Structures are given as structure tokens and as C-alpha cells.
Amino acid sequence: MGARSHNTCSDEAFSFGALKTTVSTLHVFHVDDSVDDHLLLKAAAEMAQVSFTWDVAESADTAIFYLRTLLALNGKGSLRWPDLVLLDVLLPQGGGFKVLEFIRAEPKLSSLRVVVLSGSNAPGILEQAYALGANSVLLKPGAFRDLVKLAASLHATWSTPRRLSPEVSPVADVIHLTAR
């Protein structure tokens, strides 16, 4: 929770024009071995005019090391806990499912929200991701305009606290964006 400034002006009338809307910033841990994919997603977020901050890992082992470091620091370091983990499936050193298994096996990390982003719609990816505890599974868009929509959707969906409802099937969370 950030500090707030409060000014009391007894001689001035209240003005709605003086109010500023605050845009919540979504802190994302993006685990993807493609620097291009990260840069494109970052550009898409800017184009969508949504506020993200980023930490990036390019392999499964690097991602797990980062998460272990967060645990070891226990909130005392300069690293910030992610609001959302965006996880590619195909990664060097074990793949994204290795990272997802680590997150769900570690009690202090198990509440992290994880969205699996896959460039492949190969059979079994969706089922395996949900079986390992992914909150959502998305197919990486092929067109930049769809990536802009994805960035806006990620921000709208995950920048506010949200609990998964047991009545909602996780399969309903899948979004397939295609070029039109």
C-alpha cells in the first residue's frame, strides 16, 4: 500500500477536476526465452496504455533461482513480489512446467497467479498446465494488434485481487487470439 498525501484546504471548494485517477501497476514476472516476445509484449502494453513493471527470466533454472531469491529475502530486498507470472511452456533447462511445479510445490509461492502463454496449441498443453495449477492458459497471439488486446486484458483481469471460483471451469478462461 502506497503512501497518500492529503491536503486540507479550508478556503477552497472541492473540485472533481483536482482528482487524479490512479492506474494500478501490474508487476509481472515474465518467463520466456525469447527477448523479442518480451519486447513485443512490453510495446503492446505501452500501446494499450496499461501500466506494467517487469522482471524477466529466460530459462526455467533462472526463473526458479529468482523465486528462491525472493523467498530467501522474505520481503527485505529490493526485488518486488510479482502480481502475475507469465510463463512460456517451451524453455531451456526444464521448460515452463518445471517452473509451475516449483511454484505450486512451495507453500509461500503457491498463491502466485500464473498464466501460461504458449506459442503452441499442441494436444495436452492445456490439460497439463491446468493439472499443474495454472490459473489460465493463453495462446500467444500472432498479430501485434492482438498482443495489444492481450496486454489490456491481462492488466484488466489480474491488476485487481481476484479469487478463482470453484464453480467456473478453468477451461473457460482460455482465450485464443487469432489474426483477422
mmCIF file of C-alpha atoms in Angstrom:
data_model
loop_
_atom_site.group_PDB
_atom_site.id
_atom_site.type_symbol
_atom_site.label_atom_id
_atom_site.label_comp_id
_atom_site.label_asym_id
_atom_site.label_seq_id
_atom_site.Cartn_x
_atom_site.Cartn_y
_atom_site.Cartn_z
ATOM 1 C CA MET A 1 0.000 0.000 0.000
ATOM 2 C CA GLY A 2 1.474 3.296 -1.042
ATOM 3 C CA ALA A 3 1.623 6.473 0.989
ATOM 4 C CA ARG A 4 -1.055 9.015 0.330
ATOM 5 C CA SER A 5 -0.866 12.741 0.511
ATOM 6 C CA HIS A 6 -3.840 14.570 1.923
ATOM 7 C CA ASN A 7 -4.153 18.331 1.688
ATOM 8 C CA THR A 8 -6.832 20.137 3.597
ATOM 9 C CA CYS A 9 -7.918 23.397 2.021
ATOM 10 C CA SER A 10 -10.490 25.107 4.177
ATOM 11 C CA ASP A 11 -10.748 28.180 1.928
ATOM 12 C CA GLU A 12 -11.173 26.283 -1.350
ATOM 13 C CA ALA A 13 -14.219 24.498 -2.675
ATOM 14 C CA PHE A 14 -13.891 20.834 -3.554
ATOM 15 C CA SER A 15 -13.213 20.254 -7.239
ATOM 16 C CA PHE A 16 -13.641 16.994 -9.151
ATOM 17 C CA GLY A 17 -11.062 18.331 -11.602
ATOM 18 C CA ALA A 18 -8.444 18.095 -8.875
ATOM 19 C CA LEU A 19 -8.965 14.359 -8.510
ATOM 20 C CA LYS A 20 -6.469 12.150 -10.254
ATOM 21 C CA THR A 21 -7.281 8.616 -11.185
ATOM 22 C CA THR A 22 -4.592 6.178 -10.235
ATOM 23 C CA VAL A 23 -3.782 3.382 -12.605
ATOM 24 C CA SER A 24 -2.691 0.276 -10.799
ATOM 25 C CA THR A 25 0.611 -1.077 -11.979
ATOM 26 C CA LEU A 26 0.782 -4.809 -12.556
ATOM 27 C CA HIS A 27 4.178 -6.257 -11.634
ATOM 28 C CA VAL A 28 4.834 -9.184 -13.957
ATOM 29 C CA PHE A 29 7.472 -11.893 -13.786
ATOM 30 C CA HIS A 30 7.779 -12.817 -17.469
ATOM 31 C CA VAL A 31 9.457 -16.183 -18.010
ATOM 32 C CA ASP A 32 10.198 -16.516 -21.714
ATOM 33 C CA ASP A 33 13.367 -17.394 -23.596
ATOM 34 C CA SER A 34 12.511 -15.012 -26.438
ATOM 35 C CA VAL A 35 13.759 -11.474 -25.859
ATOM 36 C CA ASP A 36 11.667 -10.469 -28.870
ATOM 37 C CA ASP A 37 8.481 -11.806 -27.232
ATOM 38 C CA HIS A 38 9.205 -9.795 -24.094
ATOM 39 C CA LEU A 39 9.950 -6.598 -26.009
ATOM 40 C CA LEU A 40 6.806 -7.023 -28.121
ATOM 41 C CA LEU A 41 4.654 -7.578 -25.023
ATOM 42 C CA LYS A 42 6.211 -4.528 -23.388
ATOM 43 C CA ALA A 43 5.473 -2.439 -26.513
ATOM 44 C CA ALA A 44 1.928 -3.841 -26.631
ATOM 45 C CA ALA A 45 1.347 -2.801 -23.009
ATOM 46 C CA GLU A 46 2.519 0.721 -23.845
ATOM 47 C CA MET A 47 0.244 0.799 -26.895
ATOM 48 C CA ALA A 48 -2.678 -0.401 -24.754
ATOM 49 C CA GLN A 49 -1.810 2.334 -22.234
ATOM 50 C CA VAL A 50 -1.700 -0.072 -19.301
ATOM 51 C CA SER A 51 0.881 0.086 -16.580
ATOM 52 C CA PHE A 52 3.235 -2.874 -16.123
ATOM 53 C CA THR A 53 6.578 -3.338 -14.416
ATOM 54 C CA TRP A 54 8.675 -6.326 -15.347
ATOM 55 C CA ASP A 55 11.145 -8.871 -14.094
ATOM 56 C CA VAL A 56 12.310 -11.311 -16.760
ATOM 57 C CA ALA A 57 13.893 -14.769 -16.788
ATOM 58 C CA GLU A 58 14.952 -16.562 -19.954
ATOM 59 C CA SER A 59 15.160 -20.140 -18.639
ATOM 60 C CA ALA A 60 13.452 -22.431 -16.143
ATOM 61 C CA ASP A 61 16.504 -22.537 -13.874
ATOM 62 C CA THR A 62 16.861 -18.748 -13.878
ATOM 63 C CA ALA A 63 13.180 -18.367 -13.003
ATOM 64 C CA ILE A 64 13.455 -20.828 -10.123
ATOM 65 C CA PHE A 65 16.620 -19.092 -8.873
ATOM 66 C CA TYR A 66 14.762 -15.746 -8.926
ATOM 67 C CA LEU A 67 11.836 -17.216 -6.982
ATOM 68 C CA ARG A 68 14.188 -18.830 -4.437
ATOM 69 C CA THR A 69 15.888 -15.453 -4.026
ATOM 70 C CA LEU A 70 12.527 -13.820 -3.335
ATOM 71 C CA LEU A 71 11.858 -16.442 -0.682
ATOM 72 C CA ALA A 72 15.303 -16.024 0.903
ATOM 73 C CA LEU A 73 14.969 -12.236 1.025
ATOM 74 C CA ASN A 74 11.499 -12.555 2.573
ATOM 75 C CA GLY A 75 10.489 -9.055 1.500
ATOM 76 C CA LYS A 76 13.681 -7.409 2.770
ATOM 77 C CA GLY A 77 15.445 -6.837 -0.542
ATOM 78 C CA SER A 78 14.830 -4.590 -3.489
ATOM 79 C CA LEU A 79 13.109 -7.340 -5.501
ATOM 80 C CA ARG A 80 9.350 -6.975 -5.682
ATOM 81 C CA TRP A 81 6.939 -9.894 -5.456
ATOM 82 C CA PRO A 82 5.158 -10.371 -8.782
ATOM 83 C CA ASP A 83 1.434 -9.851 -9.097
ATOM 84 C CA LEU A 84 1.424 -12.240 -12.039
ATOM 85 C CA VAL A 85 3.750 -14.822 -13.557
ATOM 86 C CA LEU A 86 3.577 -15.091 -17.360
ATOM 87 C CA LEU A 87 5.097 -18.434 -18.185
ATOM 88 C CA ASP A 88 6.142 -19.779 -21.571
ATOM 89 C CA VAL A 89 5.908 -23.557 -21.935
ATOM 90 C CA LEU A 90 8.975 -24.159 -24.085
ATOM 91 C CA LEU A 91 12.041 -23.005 -22.151
ATOM 92 C CA PRO A 92 15.640 -24.116 -21.838
ATOM 93 C CA GLN A 93 16.607 -26.074 -18.719
ATOM 94 C CA GLY A 94 13.393 -27.905 -18.000
ATOM 95 C CA GLY A 95 10.564 -25.933 -19.542
ATOM 96 C CA GLY A 96 7.810 -23.804 -18.100
ATOM 97 C CA PHE A 97 6.035 -26.707 -16.440
ATOM 98 C CA LYS A 98 9.123 -27.232 -14.234
ATOM 99 C CA VAL A 99 8.700 -23.639 -13.013
ATOM 100 C CA LEU A 100 4.959 -24.108 -12.486
ATOM 101 C CA GLU A 101 5.575 -27.294 -10.482
ATOM 102 C CA PHE A 102 8.106 -25.431 -8.320
ATOM 103 C CA ILE A 103 5.683 -22.570 -7.676
ATOM 104 C CA ARG A 104 2.805 -24.839 -6.698
ATOM 105 C CA ALA A 105 5.014 -27.075 -4.515
ATOM 106 C CA GLU A 106 6.371 -24.160 -2.463
ATOM 107 C CA PRO A 107 3.756 -23.080 0.129
ATOM 108 C CA LYS A 108 4.920 -19.443 0.195
ATOM 109 C CA LEU A 109 4.615 -19.223 -3.607
ATOM 110 C CA SER A 110 1.529 -21.326 -4.159
ATOM 111 C CA SER A 111 -0.796 -18.321 -4.201
ATOM 112 C CA LEU A 112 1.088 -16.663 -7.081
ATOM 113 C CA ARG A 113 -1.151 -16.202 -10.089
ATOM 114 C CA VAL A 114 0.316 -17.972 -13.109
ATOM 115 C CA VAL A 115 -0.775 -17.533 -16.707
ATOM 116 C CA VAL A 116 0.762 -19.991 -19.133
ATOM 117 C CA LEU A 117 1.442 -18.406 -22.525
ATOM 118 C CA SER A 118 2.081 -20.951 -25.215
ATOM 119 C CA GLY A 119 3.096 -20.482 -28.797
ATOM 120 C CA SER A 120 1.806 -23.974 -29.498
ATOM 121 C CA ASN A 121 -1.665 -25.421 -29.354
ATOM 122 C CA ALA A 122 -0.274 -28.961 -29.268
ATOM 123 C CA PRO A 123 -2.544 -31.528 -27.634
ATOM 124 C CA GLY A 124 -2.081 -31.880 -23.896
ATOM 125 C CA ILE A 125 -0.579 -28.455 -23.101
ATOM 126 C CA LEU A 126 -3.855 -27.007 -21.832
ATOM 127 C CA GLU A 127 -4.674 -30.048 -19.714
ATOM 128 C CA GLN A 128 -1.158 -30.343 -18.282
ATOM 129 C CA ALA A 129 -0.995 -26.639 -17.430
ATOM 130 C CA TYR A 130 -4.269 -26.801 -15.505
ATOM 131 C CA ALA A 131 -3.319 -30.097 -13.859
ATOM 132 C CA LEU A 132 -0.150 -28.421 -12.543
ATOM 133 C CA GLY A 133 -2.097 -25.438 -11.201
ATOM 134 C CA ALA A 134 -2.060 -22.704 -13.862
ATOM 135 C CA ASN A 135 -4.691 -20.026 -13.319
ATOM 136 C CA SER A 136 -5.140 -19.521 -17.048
ATOM 137 C CA VAL A 137 -3.718 -20.763 -20.335
ATOM 138 C CA LEU A 138 -3.440 -18.482 -23.356
ATOM 139 C CA LEU A 139 -2.217 -18.971 -26.892
ATOM 140 C CA LYS A 140 0.360 -16.349 -27.898
ATOM 141 C CA PRO A 141 -1.163 -14.039 -30.499
ATOM 142 C CA GLY A 142 0.325 -13.915 -33.967
ATOM 143 C CA ALA A 143 -0.560 -10.292 -34.748
ATOM 144 C CA PHE A 144 0.641 -7.242 -32.807
ATOM 145 C CA ARG A 145 -2.865 -5.756 -32.547
ATOM 146 C CA ASP A 146 -3.967 -8.966 -30.810
ATOM 147 C CA LEU A 147 -0.979 -8.718 -28.480
ATOM 148 C CA VAL A 148 -2.145 -5.201 -27.563
ATOM 149 C CA LYS A 149 -5.580 -6.655 -26.740
ATOM 150 C CA LEU A 150 -3.904 -9.390 -24.704
ATOM 151 C CA ALA A 151 -1.862 -6.852 -22.707
ATOM 152 C CA ALA A 152 -5.003 -4.836 -21.949
ATOM 153 C CA SER A 153 -6.882 -7.994 -20.979
ATOM 154 C CA LEU A 154 -4.068 -9.209 -18.710
ATOM 155 C CA HIS A 155 -3.987 -5.861 -16.951
ATOM 156 C CA ALA A 156 -7.772 -5.677 -16.568
ATOM 157 C CA THR A 157 -8.029 -9.242 -15.299
ATOM 158 C CA TRP A 158 -5.018 -9.517 -13.000
ATOM 159 C CA SER A 159 -4.307 -5.998 -11.684
ATOM 160 C CA THR A 160 -7.075 -6.340 -9.123
ATOM 161 C CA PRO A 161 -7.245 -9.023 -6.471
ATOM 162 C CA ARG A 162 -9.293 -11.919 -7.772
ATOM 163 C CA ARG A 163 -10.084 -15.338 -6.480
ATOM 164 C CA LEU A 164 -10.800 -18.244 -8.728
ATOM 165 C CA SER A 165 -14.304 -19.516 -8.283
ATOM 166 C CA PRO A 166 -14.679 -23.288 -7.966
ATOM 167 C CA GLU A 167 -17.895 -23.068 -9.991
ATOM 168 C CA VAL A 168 -16.059 -21.727 -13.026
ATOM 169 C CA SER A 169 -14.291 -24.243 -15.190
ATOM 170 C CA PRO A 170 -10.678 -23.184 -15.836
ATOM 171 C CA VAL A 171 -11.138 -24.179 -19.466
ATOM 172 C CA ALA A 172 -13.498 -21.198 -19.794
ATOM 173 C CA ASP A 173 -10.515 -18.914 -19.067
ATOM 174 C CA VAL A 174 -8.735 -19.909 -22.273
ATOM 175 C CA ILE A 175 -8.502 -17.144 -24.844
ATOM 176 C CA HIS A 176 -7.341 -17.873 -28.368
ATOM 177 C CA LEU A 177 -6.470 -14.731 -30.236
ATOM 178 C CA THR A 178 -6.073 -15.036 -33.978
ATOM 179 C CA ALA A 179 -5.176 -12.573 -36.674
ATOM 180 C CA ARG A 180 -8.133 -11.272 -38.628
#
